[in-house]
Coordinates of N, CA and C in Angstrom, one line a residue:
Chain A
X256 N 67.0 122.2 81.3 CA 66.8 121.4 82.5 C 66.4 120.0 82.2
X257 N 65.6 119.8 81.1 CA 65.2 118.5 80.7 C 66.4 117.6 80.4
X258 N 67.3 118.2 79.7 CA 68.5 117.4 79.3 C 69.3 117.0 80.6
X259 N 69.3 117.9 81.6 CA 70.0 117.6 82.8 C 69.3 116.4 83.5
X260 N 68.0 116.5 83.6 CA 67.2 115.4 84.3 C 67.5 114.1 83.5
X261 N 67.4 114.1 82.2 CA 67.5 112.9 81.4 C 68.9 112.3 81.6
X262 N 70.0 113.2 81.6 CA 71.3 112.6 81.7 C 71.5 112.1 83.1
X263 N 71.0 112.8 84.1 CA 71.1 112.2 85.5 C 70.4 110.9 85.6
X264 N 69.2 110.8 85.0 CA 68.5 109.5 85.0 C 69.3 108.4 84.3
X265 N 70.0 108.8 83.2 CA 70.8 107.8 82.5 C 71.9 107.3 83.4
X266 N 72.6 108.2 84.1 CA 73.7 107.8 84.9 C 73.2 106.9 86.0
X267 N 72.1 107.3 86.7 CA 71.6 106.4 87.7 C 71.2 105.0 87.2
X268 N 70.6 105.0 86.0 CA 70.3 103.8 85.4 C 71.5 102.9 85.1
X269 N 72.6 103.6 84.6 CA 73.8 102.9 84.4 C 74.4 102.3 85.7
X270 N 74.3 103.0 86.7 CA 74.7 102.5 88.0 C 73.9 101.3 88.4
X271 N 72.6 101.4 88.2 CA 71.7 100.3 88.5 C 72.1 99.0 87.7
X272 N 72.4 99.2 86.4 CA 72.8 98.1 85.6 C 74.1 97.4 86.2
X273 N 75.1 98.3 86.6 CA 76.3 97.7 87.2 C 76.0 96.9 88.4
X274 N 75.0 97.5 89.2 CA 74.6 96.8 90.4 C 74.0 95.4 90.1
X275 N 73.1 95.4 89.0 CA 72.5 94.2 88.6 C 73.5 93.1 88.2
X276 N 74.6 93.6 87.6 CA 75.7 92.7 87.2 C 76.3 92.0 88.4
X277 N 76.5 92.8 89.5 CA 77.0 92.2 90.8 C 76.0 91.3 91.4
X278 N 74.7 91.6 91.2 CA 73.7 90.7 91.7 C 73.7 89.4 91.0
X279 N 74.0 89.4 89.7 CA 74.0 88.1 89.0 C 75.3 87.4 89.3
X280 N 76.4 88.1 89.4 CA 77.7 87.4 89.7 C 77.8 86.8 91.0
X281 N 77.2 87.4 92.0 CA 77.4 87.0 93.4 C 78.7 87.4 94.0
X282 N 79.6 86.6 94.4 CA 79.6 85.1 94.4 C 78.8 84.6 95.6
X283 N 78.6 85.3 96.7 CA 78.0 84.8 97.8 C 76.6 85.4 98.0
X284 N 75.8 84.8 98.9 CA 74.5 85.4 99.2 C 74.6 86.8 99.7
X285 N 75.6 87.0 100.5 CA 75.8 88.4 101.1 C 76.0 89.4 100.1
X286 N 76.8 89.1 99.0 CA 77.0 90.1 98.0 C 75.7 90.4 97.3
X287 N 74.9 89.4 97.1 CA 73.6 89.6 96.4 C 72.7 90.5 97.3
X288 N 72.7 90.2 98.6 CA 71.8 91.0 99.5 C 72.3 92.5 99.4
X289 N 73.6 92.7 99.4 CA 74.2 94.0 99.4 C 73.8 94.7 98.0
X290 N 73.9 93.9 96.9 CA 73.5 94.5 95.6 C 72.0 94.9 95.6
X291 N 71.2 94.0 96.2 CA 69.8 94.3 96.2 C 69.5 95.6 97.0
X292 N 70.2 95.8 98.1 CA 70.1 97.0 99.0 C 70.4 98.2 98.2
X293 N 71.6 98.1 97.5 CA 72.1 99.2 96.6 C 71.1 99.5 95.5
X294 N 70.5 98.4 94.9 CA 69.5 98.6 93.9 C 68.3 99.4 94.3
X295 N 67.9 99.0 95.6 CA 66.7 99.8 96.1 C 67.0 101.2 96.3
X296 N 68.3 101.5 96.7 CA 68.7 102.9 96.8 C 68.7 103.6 95.5
X297 N 69.2 102.9 94.5 CA 69.1 103.4 93.1 C 67.7 103.8 92.6
X298 N 66.8 102.8 93.0 CA 65.4 103.1 92.6 C 64.8 104.3 93.3
X299 N 65.2 104.4 94.6 CA 64.8 105.6 95.3 C 65.3 106.9 94.6
X300 N 66.6 106.9 94.3 CA 67.3 108.0 93.7 C 66.6 108.3 92.3
X301 N 66.4 107.3 91.5 CA 65.8 107.5 90.2 C 64.4 108.0 90.3
X302 N 63.6 107.5 91.3 CA 62.2 108.0 91.4 C 62.2 109.5 91.9
X303 N 63.2 109.8 92.7 CA 63.3 111.2 93.2 C 63.6 112.1 92.0
X304 N 64.6 111.7 91.1 CA 64.9 112.5 90.0 C 63.7 112.7 89.1
X305 N 62.9 111.6 88.9 CA 61.7 111.7 88.1 C 60.7 112.6 88.6
X306 N 60.6 112.6 90.0 CA 59.7 113.5 90.7 C 60.1 115.0 90.4
X307 N 61.4 115.2 90.5 CA 61.9 116.6 90.3 C 61.7 117.0 88.8
X308 N 61.9 116.1 87.9 CA 61.8 116.4 86.5 C 60.3 116.8 86.2
X309 N 59.4 116.1 86.7 CA 58.0 116.4 86.4 C 57.3 117.3 87.4
X310 N 58.0 117.6 88.5 CA 57.4 118.5 89.5 C 56.1 117.8 90.1
X311 N 56.1 116.5 90.1 CA 54.9 115.8 90.5 C 55.2 115.0 91.8
X312 N 54.6 115.4 92.9 CA 55.0 114.7 94.2 C 54.3 113.4 94.5
X313 N 53.5 112.9 93.5 CA 52.7 111.6 93.7 C 53.6 110.5 94.2
X314 N 54.8 110.2 93.7 CA 55.5 109.0 94.1 C 56.2 109.1 95.5
X315 N 55.9 110.2 96.2 CA 56.6 110.5 97.4 C 56.5 109.3 98.4
X316 N 55.3 108.8 98.7 CA 55.2 107.6 99.6 C 56.0 106.4 99.2
X317 N 56.1 106.3 97.8 CA 56.9 105.1 97.3 C 58.3 105.2 97.9
X318 N 58.9 106.4 97.9 CA 60.2 106.5 98.4 C 60.4 106.0 99.8
X319 N 59.4 106.5 100.7 CA 59.4 106.1 102.1 C 59.3 104.6 102.2
X320 N 58.3 104.0 101.5 CA 58.1 102.6 101.6 C 59.3 101.8 101.1
X321 N 59.9 102.2 100.0 CA 61.1 101.5 99.5 C 62.2 101.6 100.5
X322 N 62.4 102.7 101.1 CA 63.5 102.9 102.1 C 63.3 101.9 103.2
X323 N 62.0 101.8 103.7 CA 61.7 100.9 104.8 C 61.9 99.4 104.4
X324 N 61.4 99.1 103.2 CA 61.4 97.7 102.8 C 62.9 97.2 102.5
X325 N 63.7 98.1 102.0 CA 65.1 97.8 101.7 C 65.8 97.4 103.0
X326 N 65.6 98.3 104.0 CA 66.3 98.0 105.3 C 65.8 96.7 105.9
X327 N 64.5 96.5 106.0 CA 64.0 95.3 106.7 C 64.4 94.1 105.9
X328 N 64.3 94.2 104.6 CA 64.6 93.0 103.7 C 66.1 92.6 103.9
X329 N 67.0 93.6 103.7 CA 68.4 93.2 103.8 C 68.9 92.8 105.2
X330 N 68.3 93.4 106.2 CA 68.7 93.0 107.6 C 68.2 91.6 107.8
X331 N 67.0 91.3 107.4 CA 66.4 89.9 107.7 C 67.2 88.9 106.9
X332 N 67.5 89.2 105.6 CA 68.2 88.2 104.8 C 69.6 88.0 105.3
X333 N 70.3 89.1 105.7 CA 71.7 88.9 106.2 C 71.7 88.1 107.5
X334 N 70.6 88.4 108.3 CA 70.5 87.6 109.6 C 70.3 86.1 109.3
X335 N 69.5 85.8 108.4 CA 69.3 84.4 108.0 C 70.6 83.7 107.5
X336 N 71.3 84.4 106.7 CA 72.6 83.9 106.2 C 73.5 83.6 107.4
X337 N 73.6 84.6 108.3 CA 74.4 84.5 109.4 C 74.1 83.2 110.3
X338 N 72.8 83.1 110.5 CA 72.3 81.9 111.2 C 72.7 80.6 110.6
X339 N 72.5 80.6 109.3 CA 72.9 79.4 108.5 C 74.4 79.0 108.6
X340 N 75.2 80.1 108.6 CA 76.6 79.9 108.8 C 77.0 79.4 110.2
X341 N 76.2 79.9 111.1 CA 76.5 79.5 112.5 C 76.2 78.0 112.8
X342 N 75.2 77.5 112.0 CA 74.8 76.1 112.1 C 75.9 75.1 111.7
X343 N 76.8 75.5 110.8 CA 77.7 74.5 110.3 C 78.7 74.0 111.3
Chain B
X58 N 60.5 136.3 92.1 CA 60.0 134.9 91.8 C 60.9 134.2 90.8
X59 N 61.2 135.0 89.7 CA 62.0 134.4 88.7 C 63.4 134.1 89.1
X60 N 64.0 135.0 89.9 CA 65.3 134.9 90.4 C 65.4 133.6 91.3
X61 N 64.3 133.5 92.1 CA 64.2 132.3 93.0 C 64.3 131.0 92.2
X62 N 63.5 131.0 91.1 CA 63.5 129.8 90.3 C 64.8 129.5 89.7
X63 N 65.5 130.5 89.2 CA 66.8 130.3 88.7 C 67.8 129.7 89.7
X64 N 67.7 130.3 91.0 CA 68.5 129.8 92.0 C 68.2 128.3 92.3
X65 N 66.9 128.0 92.4 CA 66.5 126.6 92.6 C 67.1 125.7 91.5
X66 N 67.0 126.1 90.3 CA 67.5 125.3 89.2 C 69.0 125.1 89.3
X67 N 69.7 126.2 89.7 CA 71.1 126.1 89.8 C 71.5 125.1 90.9
X68 N 70.8 125.1 92.0 CA 71.1 124.2 93.1 C 70.9 122.8 92.6
X69 N 69.7 122.6 92.0 CA 69.4 121.2 91.5 C 70.4 120.8 90.4
X70 N 70.9 121.7 89.6 CA 71.8 121.3 88.5 C 73.2 120.9 89.0
X71 N 73.5 121.4 90.2 CA 74.7 121.0 90.9 C 74.6 119.7 91.6
X72 N 73.5 119.6 92.4 CA 73.3 118.5 93.3 C 73.0 117.2 92.6
X73 N 72.1 117.2 91.7 CA 71.6 116.0 91.0 C 72.8 115.3 90.3
X74 N 73.5 116.0 89.4 CA 74.7 115.3 88.8 C 75.7 114.7 89.8
X75 N 75.9 115.5 90.9 CA 76.9 115.1 91.9 C 76.4 113.8 92.5
X76 N 75.1 113.8 92.9 CA 74.5 112.6 93.5 C 74.6 111.4 92.6
X77 N 74.2 111.6 91.3 CA 74.2 110.5 90.3 C 75.7 110.0 90.2
X78 N 76.7 110.9 90.2 CA 78.0 110.5 90.1 C 78.4 109.6 91.2
X79 N 78.0 110.0 92.4 CA 78.3 109.1 93.6 C 77.7 107.8 93.5
X80 N 76.4 107.8 93.0 CA 75.7 106.5 92.8 C 76.5 105.6 91.8
X81 N 77.0 106.2 90.7 CA 77.7 105.5 89.7 C 79.0 104.9 90.3
X82 N 79.7 105.8 91.1 CA 81.0 105.4 91.7 C 80.8 104.2 92.6
X83 N 79.7 104.3 93.4 CA 79.4 103.3 94.4 C 79.1 102.0 93.6
X84 N 78.3 102.0 92.5 CA 78.0 100.8 91.8 C 79.3 100.2 91.2
X85 N 80.2 101.2 90.7 CA 81.4 100.7 90.1 C 82.3 100.0 91.2
X86 N 82.3 100.6 92.4 CA 83.1 99.9 93.5 C 82.5 98.6 93.8
X87 N 81.2 98.5 93.8 CA 80.5 97.3 94.1 C 80.8 96.2 93.1
X88 N 81.0 96.6 91.9 CA 81.3 95.7 90.8 C 82.8 95.3 90.8
X89 N 83.7 96.2 91.1 CA 85.1 96.0 90.9 C 85.9 95.5 92.1
X90 N 85.5 95.9 93.3 CA 86.3 95.6 94.5 C 86.4 94.1 94.7
X91 N 87.5 93.6 95.3 CA 87.8 92.2 95.3 C 87.0 91.4 96.3
X92 N 86.6 91.8 97.5 CA 85.9 90.9 98.4 C 84.7 91.6 99.1
X93 N 84.0 90.8 99.8 CA 82.7 91.4 100.4 C 82.9 92.6 101.2
X94 N 84.0 92.5 102.1 CA 84.3 93.6 103.0 C 84.5 94.9 102.3
X95 N 85.3 94.9 101.2 CA 85.6 96.1 100.5 C 84.4 96.6 99.7
X96 N 83.6 95.6 99.2 CA 82.4 96.0 98.4 C 81.5 96.8 99.4
X97 N 81.5 96.3 100.6 CA 80.6 96.9 101.6 C 80.9 98.4 101.7
X98 N 82.1 98.8 101.6 CA 82.5 100.2 101.7 C 81.8 101.0 100.6
X99 N 82.0 100.5 99.4 CA 81.4 101.2 98.2 C 79.9 101.2 98.3
X100 N 79.3 100.1 98.8 CA 77.8 100.0 98.8 C 77.3 101.0 99.9
X101 N 77.9 101.1 101.0 CA 77.3 101.8 102.1 C 77.6 103.3 101.9
X102 N 78.8 103.7 101.8 CA 79.1 105.2 101.9 C 78.7 105.9 100.6
X103 N 79.2 105.4 99.5 CA 78.9 106.2 98.2 C 77.4 106.2 98.0
X104 N 76.7 105.1 98.3 CA 75.3 105.1 98.0 C 74.6 106.1 98.9
X105 N 74.9 106.2 100.2 CA 74.2 107.1 101.1 C 74.4 108.5 100.6
X106 N 75.7 108.9 100.4 CA 76.0 110.2 100.0 C 75.3 110.6 98.7
X107 N 75.3 109.7 97.7 CA 74.7 109.9 96.4 C 73.2 110.1 96.6
X108 N 72.5 109.3 97.4 CA 71.1 109.4 97.6 C 70.8 110.7 98.3
X109 N 71.6 111.1 99.3 CA 71.3 112.3 100.0 C 71.4 113.5 99.1
X110 N 72.4 113.6 98.2 CA 72.5 114.7 97.3 C 71.3 114.7 96.4
X111 N 70.9 113.6 95.8 CA 69.8 113.5 94.9 C 68.5 114.0 95.6
X112 N 68.3 113.6 96.9 CA 67.1 113.9 97.6 C 67.1 115.4 97.9
X113 N 68.2 116.0 98.3 CA 68.3 117.5 98.5 C 68.0 118.2 97.2
X114 N 68.6 117.7 96.1 CA 68.4 118.4 94.8 C 66.9 118.3 94.4
X115 N 66.2 117.2 94.8 CA 64.8 117.1 94.4 C 64.0 118.0 95.3
X116 N 64.3 118.0 96.6 CA 63.5 118.8 97.6 C 63.5 120.2 97.2
X117 N 64.6 120.7 96.6 CA 64.6 122.1 96.2 C 63.6 122.4 95.1
X118 N 63.3 121.4 94.3 CA 62.4 121.6 93.2 C 60.9 121.5 93.6
X119 N 60.7 120.8 94.7 CA 59.4 120.5 95.2 C 58.8 121.6 96.0
X120 N 57.4 121.7 96.2 CA 56.9 122.7 97.1 C 57.4 122.4 98.5
X121 N 57.4 123.4 99.4 CA 58.1 123.3 100.7 C 57.5 122.2 101.5
X122 N 56.2 121.9 101.4 CA 55.5 121.0 102.3 C 55.9 119.6 102.1
X123 N 56.6 119.3 100.9 CA 57.0 117.9 100.7 C 58.4 117.7 101.2
X124 N 59.1 118.8 101.6 CA 60.5 118.6 102.1 C 60.6 117.7 103.3
X125 N 59.7 117.8 104.3 CA 59.9 116.9 105.4 C 59.9 115.4 105.1
X126 N 59.0 115.0 104.1 CA 59.0 113.6 103.7 C 60.3 113.2 103.1
X127 N 60.9 114.0 102.2 CA 62.2 113.7 101.7 C 63.2 113.6 102.7
X128 N 63.1 114.6 103.7 CA 64.1 114.6 104.8 C 64.0 113.3 105.6
X129 N 62.7 112.8 105.8 CA 62.5 111.5 106.5 C 63.2 110.4 105.7
X130 N 63.1 110.3 104.4 CA 63.8 109.3 103.6 C 65.3 109.4 103.8
X131 N 65.8 110.6 103.8 CA 67.2 110.8 103.9 C 67.7 110.4 105.3
X132 N 66.9 110.8 106.3 CA 67.3 110.4 107.7 C 67.3 108.9 107.9
X133 N 66.3 108.3 107.3 CA 66.1 106.9 107.4 C 67.3 106.2 106.8
X134 N 67.7 106.7 105.6 CA 68.9 106.1 104.9 C 70.1 106.2 105.8
X135 N 70.3 107.4 106.4 CA 71.4 107.7 107.2 C 71.5 106.7 108.4
X136 N 70.3 106.4 109.0 CA 70.2 105.6 110.2 C 70.4 104.1 109.8
X137 N 69.8 103.7 108.7 CA 69.8 102.2 108.4 C 71.1 101.7 107.7
X138 N 71.7 102.6 106.9 CA 72.9 102.1 106.1 C 74.0 101.5 107.0
X139 N 74.3 102.2 108.1 CA 75.3 101.6 109.0 C 74.9 100.3 109.6
X140 N 73.6 100.2 110.0 CA 73.1 99.0 110.6 C 73.2 97.8 109.6
X141 N 72.7 98.0 108.4 CA 72.8 97.0 107.4 C 74.2 96.6 107.1
X142 N 75.1 97.6 107.0 CA 76.5 97.3 106.7 C 77.1 96.5 107.9
X143 N 76.8 96.8 109.1 CA 77.4 96.1 110.2 C 76.9 94.7 110.2
X144 N 75.6 94.5 110.0 CA 75.1 93.1 110.0 C 75.7 92.3 108.9
X145 N 75.8 92.9 107.7 CA 76.3 92.1 106.5 C 77.8 91.9 106.8
X146 N 78.5 92.9 107.3 CA 79.9 92.7 107.6 C 80.2 91.5 108.6
X147 N 79.4 91.5 109.7 CA 79.5 90.4 110.6 C 79.2 89.1 110.0
X148 N 78.1 89.0 109.2 CA 77.8 87.8 108.6 C 78.9 87.4 107.6
X149 N 79.5 88.3 106.9 CA 80.6 88.0 106.0 C 81.8 87.5 106.7
X150 N 82.1 88.0 107.9 CA 83.2 87.5 108.7 C 82.9 86.0 109.1
X151 N 81.7 85.8 109.5 CA 81.4 84.4 109.9 C 81.4 83.5 108.7
X152 N 80.9 84.0 107.6 CA 80.8 83.1 106.4 C 82.1 83.0 105.6
X153 N 83.2 83.6 106.2 CA 84.5 83.6 105.6 C 84.5 84.2 104.2
X154 N 83.7 85.2 104.0 CA 83.6 85.9 102.7 C 84.6 87.0 102.7
X155 N 85.3 87.3 103.8 CA 86.3 88.4 103.8 C 87.7 87.8 103.4
X156 N 88.4 88.6 102.6 CA 89.8 88.2 102.2 C 90.7 88.7 103.3
X157 N 91.2 87.8 104.1 CA 92.0 88.2 105.3 C 93.3 88.9 105.0
X158 N 93.8 88.6 103.7 CA 95.0 89.3 103.4 C 94.8 90.8 103.1
X159 N 93.6 91.2 102.9 CA 93.3 92.6 102.6 C 93.0 93.4 103.9
X160 N 92.9 92.7 105.0 CA 92.6 93.4 106.3 C 93.9 93.9 106.8
X161 N 93.9 95.2 107.2 CA 95.1 95.7 107.9 C 95.2 95.2 109.3
X162 N 94.0 95.1 109.9 CA 94.0 94.7 111.3 C 92.7 94.0 111.5
X163 N 92.8 92.9 112.2 CA 91.6 92.0 112.5 C 91.3 92.0 114.0
X164 N 90.6 93.0 114.4 CA 90.4 93.2 115.9 C 89.6 92.0 116.5
X165 N 88.6 91.6 115.6 CA 87.8 90.5 116.1 C 88.6 89.2 116.4
X166 N 89.5 88.9 115.4 CA 90.3 87.7 115.6 C 91.2 87.9 116.8
X167 N 91.8 89.1 117.0 CA 92.6 89.3 118.2 C 91.8 89.0 119.5
X168 N 90.6 89.5 119.5 CA 89.8 89.3 120.7 C 89.4 87.9 120.9
X169 N 89.0 87.2 119.8 CA 88.6 85.8 119.9 C 89.8 85.0 120.4
X170 N 91.0 85.4 119.9 CA 92.2 84.6 120.3 C 92.5 84.8 121.8
X171 N 92.3 86.1 122.3 CA 92.4 86.3 123.7 C 91.5 85.5 124.6
X172 N 90.3 85.4 124.0 CA 89.2 84.7 124.8 C 89.3 83.2 124.6
X173 N 90.2 82.7 123.8 CA 90.4 81.3 123.6 C 89.5 80.7 122.6
X174 N 88.7 81.4 121.9 CA 87.9 80.9 120.8 C 88.7 80.9 119.5
X175 N 88.7 79.9 118.7 CA 89.5 80.0 117.5 C 88.8 81.0 116.5
X176 N 89.7 81.8 115.8 CA 89.1 82.8 114.9 C 88.5 82.1 113.7
X177 N 87.4 82.7 113.3 CA 86.8 82.2 112.1 C 87.7 82.5 110.9
X178 N 87.7 81.5 109.9 CA 88.3 81.9 108.6 C 89.8 81.8 108.5
X179 N 90.5 81.5 109.7 CA 91.9 81.5 109.6 C 92.4 80.3 108.8
X180 N 91.7 79.1 109.0 CA 92.1 77.9 108.4 C 91.7 77.8 107.0
X181 N 90.6 78.6 106.6 CA 90.1 78.5 105.3 C 90.6 79.6 104.3
X182 N 91.5 80.4 104.8 CA 92.0 81.5 104.1 C 92.6 81.2 102.7
X183 N 93.3 80.0 102.7 CA 94.0 79.7 101.4 C 93.0 79.2 100.3
X184 N 92.0 78.4 100.7 CA 91.2 77.9 99.7 C 90.0 78.8 99.3
X185 N 90.0 80.0 99.7 CA 88.9 80.9 99.4 C 89.0 81.4 98.0
X186 N 88.0 81.2 97.2 CA 88.0 81.6 95.8 C 86.9 82.5 95.5
X187 N 87.2 83.5 94.7 CA 86.2 84.5 94.3 C 86.1 84.5 92.8
X188 N 85.0 83.9 92.3 CA 84.8 83.8 90.9 C 84.4 85.2 90.3
X189 N 84.0 86.1 91.1 CA 83.5 87.4 90.7 C 84.6 88.3 90.2
X190 N 85.9 87.9 90.4 CA 86.9 88.8 90.1 C 87.2 88.9 88.6

């Protein structure tokens, strides 16, 4: 089971790295917002896997807070971008 | 009890790698797809499914009383992913981040045309450049 958890974590981490690459590349603000949203999802998934691996429910509230923050953050940022575009 | 643990481990062993695979595929799509609109597909759908699988795989390993919280996270993801995608998609349309040649049908443009408002992005279609490709 340990090998399974480790390999699953490795795959999620690889996915996070690919997402980071998109975050760096852009090209627009919206792509970066999207990448950040996906990155938050990856962190939630990784934390959940770590929880299962150790059988330790301590990070459970972190998952909830991250899910909330990711939503509020990306919606607000996307809204601001949209407003800025509307001004032109 | 032992048989139960084996069953739990089996469920987790199937669901966690499947979820991780979806996460990886979503990230790959996010990196490889040509424009904001198509990246949105990879970001929204693959991510949600991947996270759901991982959360269920985790919930099986946890004591039963922690399952509702994980369910809450899953439900929240299901509710918020479409909202975020819709807002980013609309903003992308206005910001002309969509590649209009990739759209099979542009219903918003059709409607704007009917209502006499010029469609966004039509005149800027040609000079749109994507360095990320």
